[in-house]
XYZ file of C-alpha atoms in Angstrom:
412
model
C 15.374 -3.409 -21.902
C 13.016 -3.748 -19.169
C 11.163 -1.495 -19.389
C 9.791 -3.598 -23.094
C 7.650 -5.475 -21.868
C 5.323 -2.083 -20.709
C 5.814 -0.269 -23.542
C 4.151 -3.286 -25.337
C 1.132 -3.442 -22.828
C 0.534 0.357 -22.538
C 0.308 0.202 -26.111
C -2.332 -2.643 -26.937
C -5.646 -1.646 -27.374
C -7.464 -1.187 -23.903
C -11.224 -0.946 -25.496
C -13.552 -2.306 -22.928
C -17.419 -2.329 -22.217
C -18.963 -0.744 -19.169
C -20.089 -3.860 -16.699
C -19.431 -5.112 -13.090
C -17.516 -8.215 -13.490
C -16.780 -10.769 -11.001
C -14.358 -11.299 -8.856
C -11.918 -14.186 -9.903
C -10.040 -13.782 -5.875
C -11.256 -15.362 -3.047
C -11.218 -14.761 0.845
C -9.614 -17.921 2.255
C -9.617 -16.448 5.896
C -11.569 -19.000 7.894
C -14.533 -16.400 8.708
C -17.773 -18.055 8.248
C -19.203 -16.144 10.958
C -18.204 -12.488 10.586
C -19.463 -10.182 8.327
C -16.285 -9.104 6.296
C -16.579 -12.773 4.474
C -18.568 -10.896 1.851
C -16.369 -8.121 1.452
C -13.388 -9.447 -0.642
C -16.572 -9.279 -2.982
C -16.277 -5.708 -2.854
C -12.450 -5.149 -2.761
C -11.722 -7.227 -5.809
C -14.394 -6.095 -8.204
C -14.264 -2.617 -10.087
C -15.974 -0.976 -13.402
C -14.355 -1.643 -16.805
C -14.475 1.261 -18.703
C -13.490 2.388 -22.087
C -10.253 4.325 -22.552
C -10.160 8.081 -21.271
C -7.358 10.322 -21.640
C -4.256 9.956 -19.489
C -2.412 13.128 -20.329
C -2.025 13.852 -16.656
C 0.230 16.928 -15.644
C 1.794 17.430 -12.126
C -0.349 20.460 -11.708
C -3.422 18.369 -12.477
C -2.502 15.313 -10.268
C -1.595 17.847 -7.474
C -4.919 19.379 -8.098
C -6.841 16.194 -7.526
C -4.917 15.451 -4.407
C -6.033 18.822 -2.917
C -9.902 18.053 -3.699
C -9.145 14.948 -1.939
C -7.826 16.336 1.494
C -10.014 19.703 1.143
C -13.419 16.834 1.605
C -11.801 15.385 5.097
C -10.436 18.732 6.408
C -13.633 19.794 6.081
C -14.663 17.434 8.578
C -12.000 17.877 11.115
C -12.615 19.140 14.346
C -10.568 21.161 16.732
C -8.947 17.697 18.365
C -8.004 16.787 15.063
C -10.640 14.111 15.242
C -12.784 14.116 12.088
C -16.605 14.039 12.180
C -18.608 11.036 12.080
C -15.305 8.489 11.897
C -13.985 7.374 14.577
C -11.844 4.309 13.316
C -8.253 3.822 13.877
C -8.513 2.805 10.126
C -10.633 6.297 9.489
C -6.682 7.725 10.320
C -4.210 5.548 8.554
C -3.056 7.612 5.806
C -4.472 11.173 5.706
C -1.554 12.687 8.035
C 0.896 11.448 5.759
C -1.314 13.297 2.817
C -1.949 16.101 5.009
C 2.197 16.781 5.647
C 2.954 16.147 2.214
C -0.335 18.366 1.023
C 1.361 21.468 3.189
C -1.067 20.914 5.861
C 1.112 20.291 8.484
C -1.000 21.949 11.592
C -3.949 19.716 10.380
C -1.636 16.612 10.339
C 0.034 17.453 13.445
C -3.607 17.986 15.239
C -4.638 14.788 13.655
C -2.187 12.792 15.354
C -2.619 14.198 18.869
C -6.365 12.677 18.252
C -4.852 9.414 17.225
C -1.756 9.875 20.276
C -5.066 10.088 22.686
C -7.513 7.974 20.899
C -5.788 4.755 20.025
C -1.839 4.801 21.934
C -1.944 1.839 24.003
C 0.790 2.038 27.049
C 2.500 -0.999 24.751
C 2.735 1.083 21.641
C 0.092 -0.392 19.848
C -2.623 1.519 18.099
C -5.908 -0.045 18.278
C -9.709 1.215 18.756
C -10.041 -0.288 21.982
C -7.577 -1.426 25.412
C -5.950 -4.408 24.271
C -5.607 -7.881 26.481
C -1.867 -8.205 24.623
C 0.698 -7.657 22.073
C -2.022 -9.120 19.738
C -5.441 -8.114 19.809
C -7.684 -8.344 16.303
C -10.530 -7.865 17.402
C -9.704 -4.531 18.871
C -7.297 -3.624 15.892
C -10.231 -1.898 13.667
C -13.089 -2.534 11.877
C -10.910 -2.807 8.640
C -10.647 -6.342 8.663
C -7.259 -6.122 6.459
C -5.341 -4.573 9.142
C -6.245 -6.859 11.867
C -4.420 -9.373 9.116
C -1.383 -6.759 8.372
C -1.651 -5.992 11.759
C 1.930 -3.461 12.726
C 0.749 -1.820 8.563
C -1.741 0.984 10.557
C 1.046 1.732 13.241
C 4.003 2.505 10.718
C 2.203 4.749 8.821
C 2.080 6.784 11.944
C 5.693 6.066 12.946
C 6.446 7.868 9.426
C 3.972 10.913 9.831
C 5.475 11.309 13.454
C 8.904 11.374 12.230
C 8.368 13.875 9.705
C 6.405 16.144 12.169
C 9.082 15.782 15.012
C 6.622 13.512 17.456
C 9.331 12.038 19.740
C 6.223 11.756 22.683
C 5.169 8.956 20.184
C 7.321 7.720 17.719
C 10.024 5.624 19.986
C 7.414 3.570 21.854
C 5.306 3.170 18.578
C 8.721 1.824 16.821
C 9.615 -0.645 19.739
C 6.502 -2.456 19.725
C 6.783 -3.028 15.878
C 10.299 -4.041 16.239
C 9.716 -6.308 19.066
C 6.788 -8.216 17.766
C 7.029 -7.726 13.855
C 9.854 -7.801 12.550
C 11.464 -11.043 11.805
C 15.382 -11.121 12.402
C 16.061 -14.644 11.715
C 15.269 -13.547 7.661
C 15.374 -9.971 8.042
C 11.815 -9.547 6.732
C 8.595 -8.046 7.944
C 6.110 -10.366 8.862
C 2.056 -10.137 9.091
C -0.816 -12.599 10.101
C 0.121 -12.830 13.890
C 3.137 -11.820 15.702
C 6.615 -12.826 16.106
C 5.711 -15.451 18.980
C 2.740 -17.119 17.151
C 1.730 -18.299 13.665
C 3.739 -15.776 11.456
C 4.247 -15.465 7.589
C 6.981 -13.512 6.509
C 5.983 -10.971 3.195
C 7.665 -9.434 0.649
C 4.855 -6.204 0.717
C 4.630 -6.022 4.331
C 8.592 -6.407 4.453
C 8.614 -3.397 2.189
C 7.276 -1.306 4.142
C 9.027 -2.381 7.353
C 11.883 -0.947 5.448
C 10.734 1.981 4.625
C 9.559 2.841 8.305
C 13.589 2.327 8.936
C 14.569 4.470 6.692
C 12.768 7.203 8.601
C 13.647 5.872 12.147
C 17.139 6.199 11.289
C 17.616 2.213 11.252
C 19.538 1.968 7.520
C 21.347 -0.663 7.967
C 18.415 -3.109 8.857
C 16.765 -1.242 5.749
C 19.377 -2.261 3.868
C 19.255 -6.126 5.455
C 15.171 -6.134 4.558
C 15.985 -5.148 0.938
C 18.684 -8.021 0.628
C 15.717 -10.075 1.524
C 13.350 -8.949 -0.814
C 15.731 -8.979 -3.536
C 16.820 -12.514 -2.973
C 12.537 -13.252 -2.645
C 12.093 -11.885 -6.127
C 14.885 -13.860 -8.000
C 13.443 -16.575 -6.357
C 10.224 -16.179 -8.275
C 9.489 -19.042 -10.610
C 6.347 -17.783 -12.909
C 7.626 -14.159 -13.605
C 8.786 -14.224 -16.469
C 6.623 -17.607 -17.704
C 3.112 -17.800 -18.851
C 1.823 -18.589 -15.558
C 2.756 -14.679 -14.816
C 2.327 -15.584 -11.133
C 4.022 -13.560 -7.996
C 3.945 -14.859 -4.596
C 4.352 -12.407 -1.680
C 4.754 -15.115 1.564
C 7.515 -16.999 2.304
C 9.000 -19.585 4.986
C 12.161 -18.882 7.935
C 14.316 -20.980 5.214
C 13.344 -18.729 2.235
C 10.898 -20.805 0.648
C 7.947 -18.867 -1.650
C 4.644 -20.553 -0.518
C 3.035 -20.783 -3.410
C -0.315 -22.050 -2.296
C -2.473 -22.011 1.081
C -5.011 -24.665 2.137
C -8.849 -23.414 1.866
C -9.566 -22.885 5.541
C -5.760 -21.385 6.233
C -6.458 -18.940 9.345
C -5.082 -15.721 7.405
C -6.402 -13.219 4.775
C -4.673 -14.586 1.695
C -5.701 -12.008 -1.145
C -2.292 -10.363 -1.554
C -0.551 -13.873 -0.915
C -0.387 -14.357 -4.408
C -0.984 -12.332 -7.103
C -1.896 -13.642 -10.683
C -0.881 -11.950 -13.338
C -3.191 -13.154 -16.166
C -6.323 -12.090 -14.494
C -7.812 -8.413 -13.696
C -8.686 -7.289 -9.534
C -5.254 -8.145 -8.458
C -3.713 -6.682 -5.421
C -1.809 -4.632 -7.880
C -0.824 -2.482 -5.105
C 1.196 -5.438 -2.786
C 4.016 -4.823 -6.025
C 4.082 -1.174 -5.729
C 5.717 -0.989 -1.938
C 8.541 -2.630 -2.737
C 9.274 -1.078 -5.905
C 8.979 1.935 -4.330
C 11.528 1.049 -1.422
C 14.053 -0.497 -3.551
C 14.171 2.613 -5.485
C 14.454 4.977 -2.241
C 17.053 2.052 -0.810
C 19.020 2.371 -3.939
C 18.994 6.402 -3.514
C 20.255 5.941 -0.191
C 23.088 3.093 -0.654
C 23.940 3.291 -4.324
C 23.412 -0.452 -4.601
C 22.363 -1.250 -8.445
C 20.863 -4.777 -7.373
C 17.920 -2.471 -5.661
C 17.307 -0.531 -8.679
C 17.242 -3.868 -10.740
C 14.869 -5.651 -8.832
C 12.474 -2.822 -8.516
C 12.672 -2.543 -12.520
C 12.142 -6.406 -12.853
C 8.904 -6.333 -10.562
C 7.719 -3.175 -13.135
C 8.680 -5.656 -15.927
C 5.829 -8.160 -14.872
C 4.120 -5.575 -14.159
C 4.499 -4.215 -17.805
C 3.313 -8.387 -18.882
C 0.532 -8.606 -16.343
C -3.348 -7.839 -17.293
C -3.925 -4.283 -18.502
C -6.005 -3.803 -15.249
C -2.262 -3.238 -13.562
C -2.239 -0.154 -15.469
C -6.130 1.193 -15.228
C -7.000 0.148 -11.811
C -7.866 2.282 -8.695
C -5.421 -0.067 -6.454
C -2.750 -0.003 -8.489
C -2.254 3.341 -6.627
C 1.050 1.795 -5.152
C 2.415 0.888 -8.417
C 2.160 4.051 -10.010
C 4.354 5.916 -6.782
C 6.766 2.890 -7.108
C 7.064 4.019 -11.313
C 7.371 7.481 -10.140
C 10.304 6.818 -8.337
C 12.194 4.299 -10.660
C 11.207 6.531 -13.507
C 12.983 9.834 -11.899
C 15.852 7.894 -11.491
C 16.545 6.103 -14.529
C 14.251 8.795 -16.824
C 12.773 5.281 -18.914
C 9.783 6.710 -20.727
C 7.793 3.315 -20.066
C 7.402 4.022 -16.723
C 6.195 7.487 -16.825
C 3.820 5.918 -19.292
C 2.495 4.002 -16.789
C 2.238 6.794 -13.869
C 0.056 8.400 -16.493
C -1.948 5.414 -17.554
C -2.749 4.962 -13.588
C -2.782 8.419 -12.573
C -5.013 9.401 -15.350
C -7.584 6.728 -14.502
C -8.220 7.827 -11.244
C -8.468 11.343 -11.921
C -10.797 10.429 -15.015
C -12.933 7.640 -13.552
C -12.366 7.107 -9.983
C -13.164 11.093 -8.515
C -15.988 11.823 -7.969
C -16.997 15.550 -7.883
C -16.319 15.628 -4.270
C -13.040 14.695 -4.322
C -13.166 11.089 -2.934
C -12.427 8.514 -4.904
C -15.694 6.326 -4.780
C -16.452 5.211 -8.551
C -14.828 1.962 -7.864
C -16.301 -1.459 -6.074
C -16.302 -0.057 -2.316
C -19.118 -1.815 -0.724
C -21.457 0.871 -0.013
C -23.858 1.451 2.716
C -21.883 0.186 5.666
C -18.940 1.017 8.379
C -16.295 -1.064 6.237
C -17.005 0.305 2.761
C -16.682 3.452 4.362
C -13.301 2.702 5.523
C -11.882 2.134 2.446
C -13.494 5.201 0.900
C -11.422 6.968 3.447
C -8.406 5.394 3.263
C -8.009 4.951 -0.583
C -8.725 8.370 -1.503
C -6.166 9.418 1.638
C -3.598 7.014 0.567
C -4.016 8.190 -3.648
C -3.847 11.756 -2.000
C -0.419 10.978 -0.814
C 1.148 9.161 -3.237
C -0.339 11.938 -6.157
C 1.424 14.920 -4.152
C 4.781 12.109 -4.309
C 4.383 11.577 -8.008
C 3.913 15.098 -8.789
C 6.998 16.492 -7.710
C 8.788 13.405 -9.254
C 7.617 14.320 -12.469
C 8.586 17.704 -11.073
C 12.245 17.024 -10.765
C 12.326 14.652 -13.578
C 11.412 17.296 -16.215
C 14.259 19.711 -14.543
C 16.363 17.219 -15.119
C 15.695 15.738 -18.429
C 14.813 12.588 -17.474
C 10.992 12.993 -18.237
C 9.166 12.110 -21.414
């Protein structure tokens, strides 16, 4: 069974003390001179706690999601702009929370702020008028997604779809398509565009796909998921004691496995070790998650499959895959596998994750700040506001799938 391997780790002992640890990841983005050097400091380190109680209900997670959204639509002004943030990265997830949190007006009045705030003629999105196709340092103050550069504009693409914003969507689309998306391996790429130094990415491929789902474009969906399917059997240290995943790969299909100290990219969710806590936990959650809405949509079993092998490791990696605020991505991804095939593992481990956020990561305003945000400046900020938008998102997701699981028996 699959699905062993996390029944084993959700039930070992996960006793910790309080501390700060360090970080064991590093920033090998050759950045001496900016500020967001320091801040993989921040993204990679977290609490450990002791256990708390998981015994999360859809109600409860719904709940949460609600205090989440109810903070920032507090702040949101008649443009849809919100108070005080003024970020392209300030925007990136909450009108995808805000549609699926029954807020459509706010969402839709959100997006005519971002429409008018960051639409450039090309179809980019970016904080300021850009010189070209690719401009970083314009992009956003989230240093991230100047790295995962086309990652901000799909998640608009999606919201517009869903609220009917053809005066957007198209020319949003297009300029992904042209510039990132990779045809020659049918893969989303990241780091620069199409014409320059690219990387292609099993995350960032994942969620190329799932934009095409909601564009209409299924059978290029269905080409991306070949890819990433054929990426993950590639995977050498999976399933050996190295427990190692690697997310970049080569026009000829080869995993790159390792990156030279002053490579000119952001390299944290390159590769993802398995043995060690303050992982990019959440860079295996998209494509579990689009595998299992690709295998919905096609019937294909090899989707299925190789979204329950990446759960697998998952299931074998560090216990902070399962009690970690970014693991966020992971926990929709188990949602989603675990309403179709009704395996109690993986409910077990929406729970575990779930459960830990409600528990430790809320705070009593409804953002999710008891984590390792860097505090006290523009970029910790950012995050603050685009975790707790994304979690709100993916909760109101994984709520109804435990909805329609328990209606149809495949819940435990």
């Amino acid at each position: 069974e699959l699905s062993t391997g996390i029944e084993r780790a959700l039930a070992a002992p996960m006793t910790r003390l309080v501390s700060l640890r360090p970080s064991p990841l590093r920033l090998t983005r050759h950045l001496s001179s900016q500020p967001s050097l320091r801040l993989a400091r921040c993204f990679s380190t977290q609490p450990s706690i002791a256990p708390v109680d998981n015994s999360v209900t859809p109600a409860e997670i719904r709940a949460s999601a609600d205090r989440m959204l109810d903070y920032y639509c507090a702040l949101q002004r008649p443009d849809g702009g919100l108070d005080g943030l003024d970020d392209a990265s300030h925007y990136c997830k909450l009108p995808n929370a805000l549609v699926w949190g029954g807020r459509p007006a706010q969402a839709d009045a959100m997006l005519d702020f971002c429409v008018s705030r960051f639409l450039r003629p090309n179809g980019d999105f970016t904080n300021e008028p850009a010189p070209s196709h690719y401009a970083p340092a314009q992009k956003s103050l989230h240093w991230e997604f100047n790295d995962f550069y086309a990652y901000l504009n799909q998640w608009w693409i999606t919201a517009g779809v869903r609220l009917s914003r053809n005066d957007f969507v198209g020319r949003a689309f297009e300029y992904v398509d042209r510039h990132w998306y990779n045809a020659a391996t049918h893969a989303g790429i990241l780091q620069e565009p199409l014409d320059m130094r690219y990387e292609n990415c099993i995350f960032t491929s994942a969620h190329l796909g799932f934009t095409m789902l909601h564009v209409g474009e299924h059978e290029r969906a269905r080409l991306i998921g070949d890819t990433i399917v054929k990426m993950v059997a590639k995977q050498p240290h999976m399933h050996s004691p190295a427990l190692t995943y690697y997310n970049r790969f080569d026009d000829n299909f080869a995993l790159l496995t390792s990156f030279s100290p002053d490579d000119p990219g952001v390299k944290l969710a390159a590769i993802v070790d398995g043995t060690k806590p303050d992982q990019c936990w959440w860079s295996l959650g998209y494509p579990v998650a689009f595998l299992a809405h690709l295998h919905s949509r096609t019937g294909e079993p090899s989707y299925l499959q190789t979204a329950e092998a990446i759960l697998e490791f998952v299931g074998r990696c560090h216990e902070d895959s399962r009690s970690s605020i970014i693991a966020h991505k992971i926990m929709w991804g188990a949602s989603l596998v675990g309403n179709l095939t009704g395996k109690p593992a993986y409910w077990e481990l929406v729970r575990s994750i779930a459960g830990h956020i409600i528990r430790v990561g809320q705070a009593e305003d409804g953002r999710v700040l008891h984590w390792g945000w860097e505090r006290g400046t523009p970029y910790g900020e950012a995050q603050v506001v685009d975790q707790t938008c994304e979690i709100a998102y993916w909760f109101y997701v994984v709520a109804r799938q435990m909805e329609k699981a328990q209606a149809g028996g495949r819940y435990s």
